Amino acid sequence: MNSPDIEAVKSYLLKLQSHICAALETADGKARFELDEWQREQGGGGRTRLLSDGTVFEQAGVNFSHVFGSSMPASATAHRPELAGRSFQAMGVSLVIHPHNPYVPTSHANVRFFIAEKEGEAPVWWFGGGYDLTPYYPFHEDVVEWHQCAKAACDPFGPELYPKYKKWCDDYFFLKHRSETRGVGGLFFDDLNSPGFDTAFAFMQSVGNSYTDAYLPIVQRRQATPFGERERDFQLYRRGRYVEFNLVFDRGTLFGLQSGGRTESILMSLPPLVKWRYNWQPEPDSPEADLYENYLRPRDWLGKK
């Protein structure tokens, strides 16, 4: 197994952050990302880039972080208890896009690298990441195209990867207390360290590089769709599910908070406006009911409609 090249990973992640920000600025046409560089007292830091009140995007956050410490936080060792007490480095790019128009889905992506070390023992390292799509008023063809891009990112590395990581995404982005998926899924992978560093790193890059190809065509198709108060109100209500998942289940949020990361950067994924209602239900045969009945459950999006 070839040795991990930490500097190569960091260089790629910084370039990926810049590429995604440039692509989102072009798509928005007005707003620009503000840069906020920060340092972590326990070791490391990052650069947060945030776009607000654009023409297309209400808020878009694209965060790079590289943190390290003498022992891994509990969220990172929950399913790998043998790593407790090791020093660690963690780096990644994480982003969440909240558009203005309810017909444009929210999207999330991240790619990351962990390495845990202990004197006298071989380092333990892995890649993780993926992306998922959260529509409010979904279009079947958009969801199919999203999954086609996800599959294309996986296919050079083996035909088994897309179905494996698609299912992992469906299982991970599931709100157990609501018995519904957060959206229509995509890819999720973690603990990837085989068959070797070069191949695992190449796969992570393939996923990271494919994100804008998957998302921006959907944005361009739907950003001018007319909407009114009803659609906006439903968008804000459904954003509440996003908040619930990120604060209750999301590993990245838990890792960031437990490792002493920068709170403002960790919580940049939360939408600027959101609503909750008690026991709200969609009207039968409505566009809102279509989301609940046909999209908030795992499906084979690349099979027959």
Short mmCIF file of the C-alpha atoms (twelve columns), coordinates in Angstrom:
data_MODEL
# 
_entry.id   MODEL 
# 
loop_
_atom_site.group_PDB 
_atom_site.id 
_atom_site.type_symbol 
_atom_site.label_atom_id 
_atom_site.label_alt_id 
_atom_site.label_comp_id 
_atom_site.label_asym_id 
_atom_site.label_seq_id 
_atom_site.Cartn_x 
_atom_site.Cartn_y 
_atom_site.Cartn_z 
_atom_site.pdbx_PDB_model_num 
ATOM 1   C CA . MET A 1   0.000   0.000  0.000   1 
ATOM 2   C CA . ASN A 2   1.580   3.263  -1.084  1 
ATOM 3   C CA . SER A 3   2.069   5.940  1.570   1 
ATOM 4   C CA . PRO A 4   -0.361  8.871  1.869   1 
ATOM 5   C CA . ASP A 5   0.779   12.210 0.459   1 
ATOM 6   C CA . ILE A 6   -0.823  14.710 2.817   1 
ATOM 7   C CA . GLU A 7   0.439   17.779 0.973   1 
ATOM 8   C CA . ALA A 8   -0.960  16.551 -2.338  1 
ATOM 9   C CA . VAL A 9   -4.372  16.108 -0.743  1 
ATOM 10  C CA . LYS A 10  -4.264  19.580 0.802   1 
ATOM 11  C CA . SER A 11  -3.202  21.174 -2.474  1 
ATOM 12  C CA . TYR A 12  -6.077  19.499 -4.319  1 
ATOM 13  C CA . LEU A 13  -8.645  20.532 -1.717  1 
ATOM 14  C CA . LEU A 14  -7.589  24.184 -1.833  1 
ATOM 15  C CA . LYS A 15  -7.825  24.184 -5.624  1 
ATOM 16  C CA . LEU A 16  -11.231 22.480 -5.464  1 
ATOM 17  C CA . GLN A 17  -12.556 25.147 -3.117  1 
ATOM 18  C CA . SER A 18  -11.405 27.886 -5.499  1 
ATOM 19  C CA . HIS A 19  -12.860 26.100 -8.533  1 
ATOM 20  C CA . ILE A 20  -16.281 25.604 -6.942  1 
ATOM 21  C CA . CYS A 21  -16.445 29.189 -5.699  1 
ATOM 22  C CA . ALA A 22  -15.575 30.550 -9.149  1 
ATOM 23  C CA . ALA A 23  -18.216 28.341 -10.769 1 
ATOM 24  C CA . LEU A 24  -20.892 29.434 -8.280  1 
ATOM 25  C CA . GLU A 25  -20.027 33.116 -8.728  1 
ATOM 26  C CA . THR A 26  -20.405 32.728 -12.483 1 
ATOM 27  C CA . ALA A 27  -23.739 30.971 -12.049 1 
ATOM 28  C CA . ASP A 28  -25.018 33.652 -9.680  1 
ATOM 29  C CA . GLY A 29  -23.868 36.555 -11.828 1 
ATOM 30  C CA . LYS A 30  -23.853 39.147 -9.044  1 
ATOM 31  C CA . ALA A 31  -22.628 38.140 -5.602  1 
ATOM 32  C CA . ARG A 32  -19.039 37.319 -4.693  1 
ATOM 33  C CA . PHE A 33  -17.607 35.086 -1.999  1 
ATOM 34  C CA . GLU A 34  -16.150 36.712 1.080   1 
ATOM 35  C CA . LEU A 35  -13.020 35.078 2.475   1 
ATOM 36  C CA . ASP A 36  -12.603 34.453 6.197   1 
ATOM 37  C CA . GLU A 37  -9.356  32.766 7.215   1 
ATOM 38  C CA . TRP A 38  -9.219  31.340 10.717  1 
ATOM 39  C CA . GLN A 39  -6.892  29.524 13.080  1 
ATOM 40  C CA . ARG A 40  -7.731  26.764 15.533  1 
ATOM 41  C CA . GLU A 41  -6.154  27.132 18.963  1 
ATOM 42  C CA . GLN A 42  -5.527  23.383 19.323  1 
ATOM 43  C CA . GLY A 43  -3.889  23.159 15.885  1 
ATOM 44  C CA . GLY A 44  -4.682  23.982 12.294  1 
ATOM 45  C CA . GLY A 45  -7.271  26.250 10.759  1 
ATOM 46  C CA . GLY A 46  -9.002  26.905 7.501   1 
ATOM 47  C CA . ARG A 47  -10.621 29.333 5.141   1 
ATOM 48  C CA . THR A 48  -14.346 29.851 4.979   1 
ATOM 49  C CA . ARG A 49  -15.855 31.398 1.869   1 
ATOM 50  C CA . LEU A 50  -19.430 32.653 2.019   1 
ATOM 51  C CA . LEU A 51  -21.706 34.148 -0.622  1 
ATOM 52  C CA . SER A 52  -24.902 35.883 0.549   1 
ATOM 53  C CA . ASP A 53  -27.924 37.554 -1.043  1 
ATOM 54  C CA . GLY A 54  -26.997 36.769 -4.616  1 
ATOM 55  C CA . THR A 55  -29.271 36.762 -7.617  1 
ATOM 56  C CA . VAL A 56  -29.574 32.961 -7.586  1 
ATOM 57  C CA . PHE A 57  -28.124 31.897 -4.236  1 
ATOM 58  C CA . GLU A 58  -29.533 33.120 -0.960  1 
ATOM 59  C CA . GLN A 59  -26.502 31.659 0.780   1 
ATOM 60  C CA . ALA A 60  -23.623 29.506 -0.374  1 
ATOM 61  C CA . GLY A 61  -20.852 28.403 1.949   1 
ATOM 62  C CA . VAL A 62  -17.707 26.595 0.784   1 
ATOM 63  C CA . ASN A 63  -15.357 25.735 3.625   1 
ATOM 64  C CA . PHE A 64  -11.819 24.343 3.643   1 
ATOM 65  C CA . SER A 65  -10.354 23.164 6.935   1 
ATOM 66  C CA . HIS A 66  -7.190  21.411 8.032   1 
ATOM 67  C CA . VAL A 67  -7.130  20.618 11.733  1 
ATOM 68  C CA . PHE A 68  -4.901  18.402 13.838  1 
ATOM 69  C CA . GLY A 69  -4.512  17.350 17.434  1 
ATOM 70  C CA . SER A 70  -3.083  14.851 19.888  1 
ATOM 71  C CA . SER A 71  -6.234  12.718 20.198  1 
ATOM 72  C CA . MET A 72  -9.220  12.122 17.966  1 
ATOM 73  C CA . PRO A 73  -12.669 13.349 19.050  1 
ATOM 74  C CA . ALA A 74  -15.378 10.902 20.063  1 
ATOM 75  C CA . SER A 75  -17.349 11.284 16.823  1 
ATOM 76  C CA . ALA A 76  -14.358 10.028 14.835  1 
ATOM 77  C CA . THR A 77  -13.716 6.998  17.043  1 
ATOM 78  C CA . ALA A 78  -17.330 5.937  17.617  1 
ATOM 79  C CA . HIS A 79  -17.092 3.266  14.924  1 
ATOM 80  C CA . ARG A 80  -13.285 2.911  15.146  1 
ATOM 81  C CA . PRO A 81  -12.588 2.666  18.914  1 
ATOM 82  C CA . GLU A 82  -9.101  1.265  18.257  1 
ATOM 83  C CA . LEU A 83  -8.056  4.757  17.098  1 
ATOM 84  C CA . ALA A 84  -8.756  6.434  20.432  1 
ATOM 85  C CA . GLY A 85  -5.672  8.205  21.748  1 
ATOM 86  C CA . ARG A 86  -3.942  8.580  18.381  1 
ATOM 87  C CA . SER A 87  -2.912  11.956 17.041  1 
ATOM 88  C CA . PHE A 88  -4.795  13.002 13.949  1 
ATOM 89  C CA . GLN A 89  -5.010  15.301 10.972  1 
ATOM 90  C CA . ALA A 90  -8.309  15.988 9.227   1 
ATOM 91  C CA . MET A 91  -8.801  18.093 6.133   1 
ATOM 92  C CA . GLY A 92  -11.613 18.612 3.716   1 
ATOM 93  C CA . VAL A 93  -13.857 20.827 1.649   1 
ATOM 94  C CA . SER A 94  -17.499 21.028 2.673   1 
ATOM 95  C CA . LEU A 95  -20.236 23.096 1.074   1 
ATOM 96  C CA . VAL A 96  -23.957 23.755 1.233   1 
ATOM 97  C CA . ILE A 97  -25.907 25.824 -1.291  1 
ATOM 98  C CA . HIS A 98  -29.274 27.399 -0.406  1 
ATOM 99  C CA . PRO A 99  -30.875 29.003 -3.495  1 
ATOM 100 C CA . HIS A 100 -33.566 31.692 -3.492  1 
ATOM 101 C CA . ASN A 101 -35.921 29.952 -5.886  1 
ATOM 102 C CA . PRO A 102 -37.824 27.005 -4.359  1 
ATOM 103 C CA . TYR A 103 -37.626 25.224 -7.722  1 
ATOM 104 C CA . VAL A 104 -33.831 25.090 -7.418  1 
ATOM 105 C CA . PRO A 105 -32.776 22.336 -4.999  1 
ATOM 106 C CA . THR A 106 -30.490 22.815 -2.059  1 
ATOM 107 C CA . SER A 107 -27.298 20.806 -2.451  1 
ATOM 108 C CA . HIS A 108 -24.463 19.620 -0.258  1 
ATOM 109 C CA . ALA A 109 -21.052 18.160 -1.012  1 
ATOM 110 C CA . ASN A 110 -17.893 17.329 0.860   1 
ATOM 111 C CA . VAL A 111 -14.648 15.465 0.361   1 
ATOM 112 C CA . ARG A 112 -12.272 14.805 3.218   1 
ATOM 113 C CA . PHE A 113 -9.156  12.981 4.386   1 
ATOM 114 C CA . PHE A 114 -8.246  11.666 7.845   1 
ATOM 115 C CA . ILE A 115 -5.007  10.244 9.106   1 
ATOM 116 C CA . ALA A 116 -4.413  8.907  12.629  1 
ATOM 117 C CA . GLU A 117 -0.886  8.219  13.832  1 
ATOM 118 C CA . LYS A 118 0.837   6.596  16.776  1 
ATOM 119 C CA . GLU A 119 4.543   6.223  17.385  1 
ATOM 120 C CA . GLY A 120 5.823   2.818  16.405  1 
ATOM 121 C CA . GLU A 121 2.726   1.904  14.398  1 
ATOM 122 C CA . ALA A 122 1.699   2.391  10.784  1 
ATOM 123 C CA . PRO A 123 -0.589  5.356  10.160  1 
ATOM 124 C CA . VAL A 124 -4.281  4.690  9.663   1 
ATOM 125 C CA . TRP A 125 -5.850  6.866  6.968   1 
ATOM 126 C CA . TRP A 126 -8.985  7.092  4.891   1 
ATOM 127 C CA . PHE A 127 -10.981 9.270  2.503   1 
ATOM 128 C CA . GLY A 128 -14.653 10.111 2.698   1 
ATOM 129 C CA . GLY A 129 -17.204 12.344 1.081   1 
ATOM 130 C CA . GLY A 130 -20.015 12.547 -1.413  1 
ATOM 131 C CA . TYR A 131 -22.899 14.803 -2.346  1 
ATOM 132 C CA . ASP A 132 -26.669 14.856 -2.086  1 
ATOM 133 C CA . LEU A 133 -29.580 16.855 -3.513  1 
ATOM 134 C CA . THR A 134 -32.531 18.253 -1.554  1 
ATOM 135 C CA . PRO A 135 -35.325 19.481 -3.838  1 
ATOM 136 C CA . TYR A 136 -38.524 21.183 -2.708  1 
ATOM 137 C CA . TYR A 137 -40.408 20.980 -6.014  1 
ATOM 138 C CA . PRO A 138 -38.551 18.179 -7.773  1 
ATOM 139 C CA . PHE A 139 -38.313 17.388 -11.480 1 
ATOM 140 C CA . HIS A 140 -37.736 13.732 -12.312 1 
ATOM 141 C CA . GLU A 141 -35.298 14.540 -15.129 1 
ATOM 142 C CA . ASP A 142 -33.164 16.641 -12.770 1 
ATOM 143 C CA . VAL A 143 -32.894 13.810 -10.276 1 
ATOM 144 C CA . VAL A 144 -31.989 11.338 -13.013 1 
ATOM 145 C CA . GLU A 145 -29.278 13.645 -14.373 1 
ATOM 146 C CA . TRP A 146 -27.884 14.169 -10.862 1 
ATOM 147 C CA . HIS A 147 -27.536 10.419 -10.387 1 
ATOM 148 C CA . GLN A 148 -26.111 9.941  -13.874 1 
ATOM 149 C CA . CYS A 149 -23.305 12.343 -12.950 1 
ATOM 150 C CA . ALA A 150 -22.746 10.507 -9.677  1 
ATOM 151 C CA . LYS A 151 -22.544 7.193  -11.493 1 
ATOM 152 C CA . ALA A 152 -20.141 8.616  -14.095 1 
ATOM 153 C CA . ALA A 153 -17.816 9.749  -11.278 1 
ATOM 154 C CA . CYS A 154 -17.771 6.205  -9.860  1 
ATOM 155 C CA . ASP A 155 -17.701 4.058  -13.001 1 
ATOM 156 C CA . PRO A 156 -13.949 4.335  -13.818 1 
ATOM 157 C CA . PHE A 157 -13.239 2.727  -10.443 1 
ATOM 158 C CA . GLY A 158 -15.635 -0.206 -10.758 1 
ATOM 159 C CA . PRO A 159 -19.296 -0.820 -11.592 1 
ATOM 160 C CA . GLU A 160 -20.063 -1.833 -8.020  1 
ATOM 161 C CA . LEU A 161 -19.241 1.562  -6.503  1 
ATOM 162 C CA . TYR A 162 -22.213 3.676  -7.614  1 
ATOM 163 C CA . PRO A 163 -24.895 1.294  -6.261  1 
ATOM 164 C CA . LYS A 164 -22.884 0.787  -3.083  1 
ATOM 165 C CA . TYR A 165 -22.329 4.487  -2.369  1 
ATOM 166 C CA . LYS A 166 -25.805 5.468  -3.593  1 
ATOM 167 C CA . LYS A 167 -27.338 3.111  -1.029  1 
ATOM 168 C CA . TRP A 168 -24.976 4.374  1.667   1 
ATOM 169 C CA . CYS A 169 -26.151 7.908  0.886   1 
ATOM 170 C CA . ASP A 170 -29.817 6.880  1.120   1 
ATOM 171 C CA . ASP A 171 -29.147 5.219  4.466   1 
ATOM 172 C CA . TYR A 172 -27.010 8.047  5.863   1 
ATOM 173 C CA . PHE A 173 -29.184 11.012 4.891   1 
ATOM 174 C CA . PHE A 174 -32.252 9.509  6.521   1 
ATOM 175 C CA . LEU A 175 -34.154 11.338 9.253   1 
ATOM 176 C CA . LYS A 176 -35.093 8.480  11.547  1 
ATOM 177 C CA . HIS A 177 -37.490 10.572 13.615  1 
ATOM 178 C CA . ARG A 178 -39.347 11.601 10.435  1 
ATOM 179 C CA . SER A 179 -39.047 8.274  8.556   1 
ATOM 180 C CA . GLU A 180 -38.023 10.100 5.404   1 
ATOM 181 C CA . THR A 181 -34.865 10.775 3.420   1 
ATOM 182 C CA . ARG A 182 -33.466 14.298 3.481   1 
ATOM 183 C CA . GLY A 183 -33.779 14.482 -0.279  1 
ATOM 184 C CA . VAL A 184 -33.090 12.340 -3.326  1 
ATOM 185 C CA . GLY A 185 -29.606 11.212 -2.363  1 
ATOM 186 C CA . GLY A 186 -26.473 10.924 -4.418  1 
ATOM 187 C CA . LEU A 187 -23.220 9.464  -3.075  1 
ATOM 188 C CA . PHE A 188 -21.756 8.872  0.361   1 
ATOM 189 C CA . PHE A 189 -18.529 7.031  1.131   1 
ATOM 190 C CA . ASP A 190 -16.255 6.807  4.141   1 
ATOM 191 C CA . ASP A 191 -13.311 4.780  5.471   1 
ATOM 192 C CA . LEU A 192 -11.925 4.434  1.938   1 
ATOM 193 C CA . ASN A 193 -8.277  3.312  1.940   1 
ATOM 194 C CA . SER A 194 -8.163  0.543  -0.671  1 
ATOM 195 C CA . PRO A 195 -6.734  -0.657 -2.953  1 
ATOM 196 C CA . GLY A 196 -4.099  1.986  -2.127  1 
ATOM 197 C CA . PHE A 197 -3.581  5.688  -1.573  1 
ATOM 198 C CA . ASP A 198 -3.275  6.678  -5.236  1 
ATOM 199 C CA . THR A 199 -6.511  5.006  -6.303  1 
ATOM 200 C CA . ALA A 200 -8.463  6.135  -3.253  1 
ATOM 201 C CA . PHE A 201 -7.224  9.700  -3.742  1 
ATOM 202 C CA . ALA A 202 -8.140  9.576  -7.432  1 
ATOM 203 C CA . PHE A 203 -11.649 8.426  -6.563  1 
ATOM 204 C CA . MET A 204 -12.093 11.252 -4.050  1 
ATOM 205 C CA . GLN A 205 -10.982 13.713 -6.735  1 
ATOM 206 C CA . SER A 206 -13.421 12.239 -9.244  1 
ATOM 207 C CA . VAL A 207 -16.287 12.815 -6.823  1 
ATOM 208 C CA . GLY A 208 -15.131 16.327 -5.939  1 
ATOM 209 C CA . ASN A 209 -14.594 17.347 -9.555  1 
ATOM 210 C CA . SER A 210 -18.012 16.077 -10.662 1 
ATOM 211 C CA . TYR A 211 -20.044 18.156 -8.210  1 
ATOM 212 C CA . THR A 212 -20.432 21.301 -10.319 1 
ATOM 213 C CA . ASP A 213 -21.174 19.193 -13.412 1 
ATOM 214 C CA . ALA A 214 -23.993 17.527 -11.493 1 
ATOM 215 C CA . TYR A 215 -25.494 20.610 -9.828  1 
ATOM 216 C CA . LEU A 216 -25.077 23.691 -11.986 1 
ATOM 217 C CA . PRO A 217 -27.098 22.470 -15.011 1 
ATOM 218 C CA . ILE A 218 -30.065 21.983 -12.659 1 
ATOM 219 C CA . VAL A 219 -29.577 25.491 -11.286 1 
ATOM 220 C CA . GLN A 220 -29.496 26.970 -14.768 1 
ATOM 221 C CA . ARG A 221 -32.685 25.176 -15.839 1 
ATOM 222 C CA . ARG A 222 -34.762 26.110 -12.788 1 
ATOM 223 C CA . GLN A 223 -33.506 29.475 -11.531 1 
ATOM 224 C CA . ALA A 224 -35.999 31.519 -13.604 1 
ATOM 225 C CA . THR A 225 -39.056 29.383 -12.775 1 
ATOM 226 C CA . PRO A 226 -41.813 31.702 -11.446 1 
ATOM 227 C CA . PHE A 227 -42.806 31.161 -7.814  1 
ATOM 228 C CA . GLY A 228 -44.970 32.819 -5.196  1 
ATOM 229 C CA . GLU A 229 -45.556 32.985 -1.483  1 
ATOM 230 C CA . ARG A 230 -46.853 29.393 -1.316  1 
ATOM 231 C CA . GLU A 231 -43.672 27.913 -2.804  1 
ATOM 232 C CA . ARG A 232 -41.413 30.115 -0.716  1 
ATOM 233 C CA . ASP A 233 -43.291 29.199 2.442   1 
ATOM 234 C CA . PHE A 234 -42.935 25.476 1.699   1 
ATOM 235 C CA . GLN A 235 -39.233 25.908 0.963   1 
ATOM 236 C CA . LEU A 236 -38.677 27.515 4.364   1 
ATOM 237 C CA . TYR A 237 -40.654 24.753 6.081   1 
ATOM 238 C CA . ARG A 238 -38.685 22.000 4.364   1 
ATOM 239 C CA . ARG A 239 -35.408 23.737 5.235   1 
ATOM 240 C CA . GLY A 240 -36.273 22.816 8.805   1 
ATOM 241 C CA . ARG A 241 -35.551 19.189 7.919   1 
ATOM 242 C CA . TYR A 242 -32.097 20.250 6.773   1 
ATOM 243 C CA . VAL A 243 -31.441 21.868 10.134  1 
ATOM 244 C CA . GLU A 244 -32.731 18.819 12.004  1 
ATOM 245 C CA . PHE A 245 -30.422 16.460 10.153  1 
ATOM 246 C CA . ASN A 246 -27.316 18.623 10.432  1 
ATOM 247 C CA . LEU A 247 -27.696 19.208 14.164  1 
ATOM 248 C CA . VAL A 248 -28.801 15.688 15.148  1 
ATOM 249 C CA . PHE A 249 -27.110 13.228 12.776  1 
ATOM 250 C CA . ASP A 250 -24.400 14.810 10.647  1 
ATOM 251 C CA . ARG A 251 -20.942 13.370 11.407  1 
ATOM 252 C CA . GLY A 252 -19.102 16.392 10.053  1 
ATOM 253 C CA . THR A 253 -20.993 18.780 12.313  1 
ATOM 254 C CA . LEU A 254 -20.367 16.564 15.348  1 
ATOM 255 C CA . PHE A 255 -16.686 16.123 14.496  1 
ATOM 256 C CA . GLY A 256 -16.189 19.858 14.019  1 
ATOM 257 C CA . LEU A 257 -17.844 20.801 17.298  1 
ATOM 258 C CA . GLN A 258 -16.162 18.033 19.309  1 
ATOM 259 C CA . SER A 259 -12.721 18.790 17.889  1 
ATOM 260 C CA . GLY A 260 -12.899 22.460 18.831  1 
ATOM 261 C CA . GLY A 261 -13.417 23.650 15.287  1 
ATOM 262 C CA . ARG A 262 -14.666 27.089 14.385  1 
ATOM 263 C CA . THR A 263 -18.384 27.198 15.176  1 
ATOM 264 C CA . GLU A 264 -19.249 29.836 12.569  1 
ATOM 265 C CA . SER A 265 -17.676 27.751 9.824   1 
ATOM 266 C CA . ILE A 266 -19.195 24.490 11.042  1 
ATOM 267 C CA . LEU A 267 -22.721 25.926 11.141  1 
ATOM 268 C CA . MET A 268 -22.487 27.763 7.833   1 
ATOM 269 C CA . SER A 269 -24.486 24.852 6.375   1 
ATOM 270 C CA . LEU A 270 -27.637 26.097 8.088   1 
ATOM 271 C CA . PRO A 271 -30.064 28.147 5.959   1 
ATOM 272 C CA . PRO A 272 -30.433 31.875 6.675   1 
ATOM 273 C CA . LEU A 273 -34.240 31.587 6.957   1 
ATOM 274 C CA . VAL A 274 -36.302 28.588 8.078   1 
ATOM 275 C CA . LYS A 275 -39.755 27.745 9.482   1 
ATOM 276 C CA . TRP A 276 -41.258 24.987 11.591  1 
ATOM 277 C CA . ARG A 277 -44.950 24.151 11.917  1 
ATOM 278 C CA . TYR A 278 -46.756 21.811 14.256  1 
ATOM 279 C CA . ASN A 279 -47.997 18.634 12.529  1 
ATOM 280 C CA . TRP A 280 -48.176 20.151 9.055   1 
ATOM 281 C CA . GLN A 281 -49.364 17.868 6.252   1 
ATOM 282 C CA . PRO A 282 -49.442 18.524 2.485   1 
ATOM 283 C CA . GLU A 283 -52.759 18.774 0.679   1 
ATOM 284 C CA . PRO A 284 -53.670 15.610 -1.262  1 
ATOM 285 C CA . ASP A 285 -52.653 15.608 -4.937  1 
ATOM 286 C CA . SER A 286 -50.637 18.823 -4.488  1 
ATOM 287 C CA . PRO A 287 -47.078 19.508 -5.718  1 
ATOM 288 C CA . GLU A 288 -46.004 19.395 -2.089  1 
ATOM 289 C CA . ALA A 289 -47.572 15.953 -1.677  1 
ATOM 290 C CA . ASP A 290 -45.663 14.798 -4.766  1 
ATOM 291 C CA . LEU A 291 -42.397 15.438 -2.930  1 
ATOM 292 C CA . TYR A 292 -43.480 13.358 0.052   1 
ATOM 293 C CA . GLU A 293 -45.024 10.516 -1.928  1 
ATOM 294 C CA . ASN A 294 -42.512 10.091 -4.735  1 
ATOM 295 C CA . TYR A 295 -39.148 11.505 -3.694  1 
ATOM 296 C CA . LEU A 296 -38.501 11.194 0.048   1 
ATOM 297 C CA . ARG A 297 -37.718 7.489  -0.094  1 
ATOM 298 C CA . PRO A 298 -34.895 5.489  -1.665  1 
ATOM 299 C CA . ARG A 299 -35.415 4.755  -5.359  1 
ATOM 300 C CA . ASP A 300 -33.490 3.416  -8.301  1 
ATOM 301 C CA . TRP A 301 -33.413 6.726  -10.169 1 
ATOM 302 C CA . LEU A 302 -31.546 5.255  -13.135 1 
ATOM 303 C CA . GLY A 303 -34.043 2.447  -13.652 1 
ATOM 304 C CA . LYS A 304 -37.518 2.724  -15.126 1 
ATOM 305 C CA . LYS A 305 -39.626 5.723  -14.126 1 
# 
